[in-house]
mmCIF file of C-alpha atoms in Angstrom:
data_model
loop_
_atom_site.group_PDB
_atom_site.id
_atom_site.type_symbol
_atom_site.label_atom_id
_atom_site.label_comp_id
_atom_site.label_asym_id
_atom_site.label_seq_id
_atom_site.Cartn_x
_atom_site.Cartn_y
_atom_site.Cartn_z
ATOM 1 C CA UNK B 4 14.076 20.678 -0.231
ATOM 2 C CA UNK B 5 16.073 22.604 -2.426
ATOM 3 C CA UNK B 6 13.940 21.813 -5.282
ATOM 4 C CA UNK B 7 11.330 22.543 -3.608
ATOM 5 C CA UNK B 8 11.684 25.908 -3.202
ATOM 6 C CA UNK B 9 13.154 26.419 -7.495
ATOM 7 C CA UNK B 10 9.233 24.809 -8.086
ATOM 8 C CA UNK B 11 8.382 27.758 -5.442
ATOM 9 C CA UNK B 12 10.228 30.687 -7.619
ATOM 10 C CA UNK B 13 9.119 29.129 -11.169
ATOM 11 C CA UNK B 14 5.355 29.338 -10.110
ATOM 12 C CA UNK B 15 4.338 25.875 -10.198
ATOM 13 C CA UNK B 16 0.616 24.706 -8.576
ATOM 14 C CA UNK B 17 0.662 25.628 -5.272
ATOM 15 C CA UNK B 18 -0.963 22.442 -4.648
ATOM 16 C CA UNK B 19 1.711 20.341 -5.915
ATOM 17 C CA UNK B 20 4.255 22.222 -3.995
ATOM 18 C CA UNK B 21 2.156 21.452 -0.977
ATOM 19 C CA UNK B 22 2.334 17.972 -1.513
ATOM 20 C CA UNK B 23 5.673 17.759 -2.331
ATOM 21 C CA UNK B 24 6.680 19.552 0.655
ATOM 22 C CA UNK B 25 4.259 16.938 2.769
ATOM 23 C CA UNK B 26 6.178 14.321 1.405
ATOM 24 C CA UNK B 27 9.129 15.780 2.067
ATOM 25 C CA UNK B 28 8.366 16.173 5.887
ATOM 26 C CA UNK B 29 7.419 12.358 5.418
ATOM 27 C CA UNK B 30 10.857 11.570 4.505
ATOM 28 C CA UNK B 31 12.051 12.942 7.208
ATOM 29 C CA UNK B 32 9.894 11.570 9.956
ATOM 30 C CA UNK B 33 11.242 8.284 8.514
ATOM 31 C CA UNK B 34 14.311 8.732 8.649
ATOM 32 C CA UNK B 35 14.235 9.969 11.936
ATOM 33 C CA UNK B 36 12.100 7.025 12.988
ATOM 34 C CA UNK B 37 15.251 4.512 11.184
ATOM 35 C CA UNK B 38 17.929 6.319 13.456
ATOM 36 C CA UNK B 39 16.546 6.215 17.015
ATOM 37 C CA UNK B 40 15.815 2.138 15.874
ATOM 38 C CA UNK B 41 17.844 0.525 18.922
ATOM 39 C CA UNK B 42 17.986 3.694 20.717
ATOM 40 C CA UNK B 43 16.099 4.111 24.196
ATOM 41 C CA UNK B 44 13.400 6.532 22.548
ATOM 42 C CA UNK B 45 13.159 9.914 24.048
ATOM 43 C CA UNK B 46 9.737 10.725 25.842
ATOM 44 C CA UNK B 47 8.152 14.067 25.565
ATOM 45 C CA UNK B 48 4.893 15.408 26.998
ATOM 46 C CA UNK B 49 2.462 16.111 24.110
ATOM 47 C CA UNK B 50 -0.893 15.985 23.041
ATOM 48 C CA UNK B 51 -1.510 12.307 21.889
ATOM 49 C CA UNK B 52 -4.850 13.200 20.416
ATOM 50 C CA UNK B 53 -2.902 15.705 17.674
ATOM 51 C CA UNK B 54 -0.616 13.054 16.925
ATOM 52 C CA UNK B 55 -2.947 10.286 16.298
ATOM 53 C CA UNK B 56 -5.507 12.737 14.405
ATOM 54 C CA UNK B 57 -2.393 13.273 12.402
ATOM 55 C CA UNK B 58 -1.871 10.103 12.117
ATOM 56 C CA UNK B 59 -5.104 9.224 10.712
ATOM 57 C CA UNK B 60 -5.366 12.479 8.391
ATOM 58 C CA UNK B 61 -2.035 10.761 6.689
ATOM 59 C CA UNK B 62 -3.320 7.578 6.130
ATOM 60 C CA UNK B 63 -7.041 9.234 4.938
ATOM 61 C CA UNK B 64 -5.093 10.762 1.913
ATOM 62 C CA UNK B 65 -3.019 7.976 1.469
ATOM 63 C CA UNK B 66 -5.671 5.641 1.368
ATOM 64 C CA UNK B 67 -8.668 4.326 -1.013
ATOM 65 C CA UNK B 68 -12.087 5.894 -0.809
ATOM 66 C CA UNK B 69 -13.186 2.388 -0.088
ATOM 67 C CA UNK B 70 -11.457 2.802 3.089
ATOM 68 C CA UNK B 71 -13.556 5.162 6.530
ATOM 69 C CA UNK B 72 -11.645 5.818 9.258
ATOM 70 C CA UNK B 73 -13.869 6.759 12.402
ATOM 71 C CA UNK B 74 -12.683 8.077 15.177
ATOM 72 C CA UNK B 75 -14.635 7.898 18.559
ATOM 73 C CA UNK B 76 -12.811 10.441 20.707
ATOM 74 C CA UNK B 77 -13.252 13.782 20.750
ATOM 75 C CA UNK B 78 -10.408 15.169 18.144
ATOM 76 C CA UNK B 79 -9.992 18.799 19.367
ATOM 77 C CA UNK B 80 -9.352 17.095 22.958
ATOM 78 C CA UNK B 81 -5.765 17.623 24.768
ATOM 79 C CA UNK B 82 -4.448 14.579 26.337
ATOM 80 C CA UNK B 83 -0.705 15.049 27.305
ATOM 81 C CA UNK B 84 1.464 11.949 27.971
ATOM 82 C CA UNK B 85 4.675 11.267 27.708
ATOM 83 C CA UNK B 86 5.469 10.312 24.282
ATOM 84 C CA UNK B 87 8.008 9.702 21.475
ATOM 85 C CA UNK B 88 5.635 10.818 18.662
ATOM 86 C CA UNK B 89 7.085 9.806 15.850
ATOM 87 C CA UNK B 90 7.470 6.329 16.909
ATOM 88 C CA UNK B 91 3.693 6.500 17.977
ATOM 89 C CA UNK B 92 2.747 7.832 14.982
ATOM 90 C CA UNK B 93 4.824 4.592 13.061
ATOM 91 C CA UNK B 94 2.381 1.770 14.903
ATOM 92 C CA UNK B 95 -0.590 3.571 14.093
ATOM 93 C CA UNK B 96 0.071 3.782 10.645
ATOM 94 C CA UNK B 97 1.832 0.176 10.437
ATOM 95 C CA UNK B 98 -1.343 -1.424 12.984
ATOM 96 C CA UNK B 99 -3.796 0.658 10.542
ATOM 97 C CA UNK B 100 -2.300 -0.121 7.216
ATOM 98 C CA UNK B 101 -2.447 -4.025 8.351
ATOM 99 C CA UNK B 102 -6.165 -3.905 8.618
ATOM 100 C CA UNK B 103 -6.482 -2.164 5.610
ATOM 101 C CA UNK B 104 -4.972 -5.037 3.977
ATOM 102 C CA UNK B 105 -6.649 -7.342 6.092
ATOM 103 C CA UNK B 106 -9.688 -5.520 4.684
ATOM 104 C CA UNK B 107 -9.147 -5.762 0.819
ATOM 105 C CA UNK B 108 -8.753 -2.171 1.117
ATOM 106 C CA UNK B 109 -12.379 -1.971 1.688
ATOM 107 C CA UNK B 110 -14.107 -1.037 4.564
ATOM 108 C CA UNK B 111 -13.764 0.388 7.961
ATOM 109 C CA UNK B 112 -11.506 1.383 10.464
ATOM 110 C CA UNK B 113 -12.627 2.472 14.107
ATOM 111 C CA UNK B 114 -9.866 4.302 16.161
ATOM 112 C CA UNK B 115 -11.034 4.982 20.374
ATOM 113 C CA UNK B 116 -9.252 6.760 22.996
ATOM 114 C CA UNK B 117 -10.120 6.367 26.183
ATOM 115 C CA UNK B 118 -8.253 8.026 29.458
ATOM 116 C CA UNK B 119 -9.084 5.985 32.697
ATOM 117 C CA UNK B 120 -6.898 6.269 36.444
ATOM 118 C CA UNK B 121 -4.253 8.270 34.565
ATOM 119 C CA UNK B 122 -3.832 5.865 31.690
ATOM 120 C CA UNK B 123 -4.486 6.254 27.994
ATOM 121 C CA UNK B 124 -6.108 3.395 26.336
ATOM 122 C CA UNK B 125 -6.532 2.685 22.390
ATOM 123 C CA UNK B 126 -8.535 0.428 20.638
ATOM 124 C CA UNK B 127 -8.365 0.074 16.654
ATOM 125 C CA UNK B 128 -10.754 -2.151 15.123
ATOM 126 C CA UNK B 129 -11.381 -2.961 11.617
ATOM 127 C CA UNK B 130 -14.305 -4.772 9.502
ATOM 128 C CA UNK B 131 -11.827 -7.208 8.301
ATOM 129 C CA UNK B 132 -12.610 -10.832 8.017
ATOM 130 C CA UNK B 133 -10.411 -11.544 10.787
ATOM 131 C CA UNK B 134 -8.131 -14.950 11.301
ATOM 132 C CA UNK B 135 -9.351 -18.286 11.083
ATOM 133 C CA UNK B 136 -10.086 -19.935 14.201
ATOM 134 C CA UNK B 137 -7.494 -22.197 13.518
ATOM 135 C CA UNK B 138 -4.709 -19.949 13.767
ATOM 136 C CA UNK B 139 -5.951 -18.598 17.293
ATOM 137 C CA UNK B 140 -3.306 -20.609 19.200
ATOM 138 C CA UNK B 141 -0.310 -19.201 16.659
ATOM 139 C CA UNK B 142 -1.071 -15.643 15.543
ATOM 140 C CA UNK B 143 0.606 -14.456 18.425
ATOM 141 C CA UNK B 144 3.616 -16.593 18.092
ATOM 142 C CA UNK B 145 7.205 -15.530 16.262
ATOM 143 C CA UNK B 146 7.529 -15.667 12.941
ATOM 144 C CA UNK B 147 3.037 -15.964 12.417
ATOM 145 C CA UNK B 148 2.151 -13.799 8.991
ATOM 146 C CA UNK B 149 -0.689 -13.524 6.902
ATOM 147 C CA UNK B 150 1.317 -12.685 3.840
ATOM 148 C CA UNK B 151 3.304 -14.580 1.343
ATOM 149 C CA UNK B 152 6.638 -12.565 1.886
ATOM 150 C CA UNK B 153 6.996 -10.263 4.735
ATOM 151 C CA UNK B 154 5.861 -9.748 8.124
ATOM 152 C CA UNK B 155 2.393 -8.532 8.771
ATOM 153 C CA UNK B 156 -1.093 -9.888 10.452
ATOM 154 C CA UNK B 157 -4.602 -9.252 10.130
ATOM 155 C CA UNK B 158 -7.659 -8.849 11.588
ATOM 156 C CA UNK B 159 -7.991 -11.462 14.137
ATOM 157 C CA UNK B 160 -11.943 -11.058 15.396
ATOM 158 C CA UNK B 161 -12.569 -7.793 14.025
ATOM 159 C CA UNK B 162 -9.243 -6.580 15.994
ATOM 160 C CA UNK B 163 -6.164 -5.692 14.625
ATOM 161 C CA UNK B 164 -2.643 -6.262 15.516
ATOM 162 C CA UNK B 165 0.431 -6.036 14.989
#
């Protein structure tokens, strides 16, 4: 941060300071998302709709052009829930960067919200292959991964998961 604000005082591109300050607020949310891990998460009423549209504006400039996100919900709408946003913000970006590599980082991904009887429903699909039909029985079980090394699944039928 400090060095942040020296680029401020010597005149550097405003632009660069603005991402440089973005991805210092990035830092941050992660490390605040490592230190409540084991910790009963602390709820909050907010908008869900601002934090998944920020959300999605993350991953936008952090992704390839090959990639469209879509959103089918209106994005100036205010749906307040109770909510530990930064931890909601992590699985969208961790479901969401799954299907982009489920994708070839290529293609589309389509994010819905949908309030019904006082719940929130969302549904985040992808144009990914999906899963082989053989792996339907064990996608779901421990230890299941599409990758090499690592943790992490794909599209399974045009739905992603995680």
């Amino acid at each position: 941060m400090a060095w942040i604000e020296l680029l401020k005082l010597k005149d550097v591109d405003e632009n660069l300071v603005k991402e440089l300050e973005q991805d210092t607020k990035r830092l941050e949310r992660i490390t605040e998302r490592f230190s409540k891990i084991g910790s009963k998460p602390e709820l909050l009423r907010v908008n869900i709709v601002e934090v998944l549209n920020s959300s999605v504006d993350y991953l936008k400039r952090r992704s390839s052009d090959k990639v469209i996100f879509e959103t089918s919900y209106d994005e100036k709408a205010y749906v307040e829930t109770p909510l530990n946003a930064a931890l909601f913000s992590w699985v969208i970006e961790n479901i969401c960067k799954n299907a982009i590599d489920a994708m070839g980082n290529n293609g589309t991904i389509t994010l819905k919200l949908k309030e019904k009887e006082n719940q929130v429903y969302i549904d985040i699909s992808d144009t990914g292959i999906g899963v082989a039909k053989s792996h339907f029985k064990t996608i779901f079980q421990p230890g299941y991964s599409t990758k090499k090394r690592g943790l992490g699944t794909g599209s399974f039928a045009g739905k992603t998961y995680c």
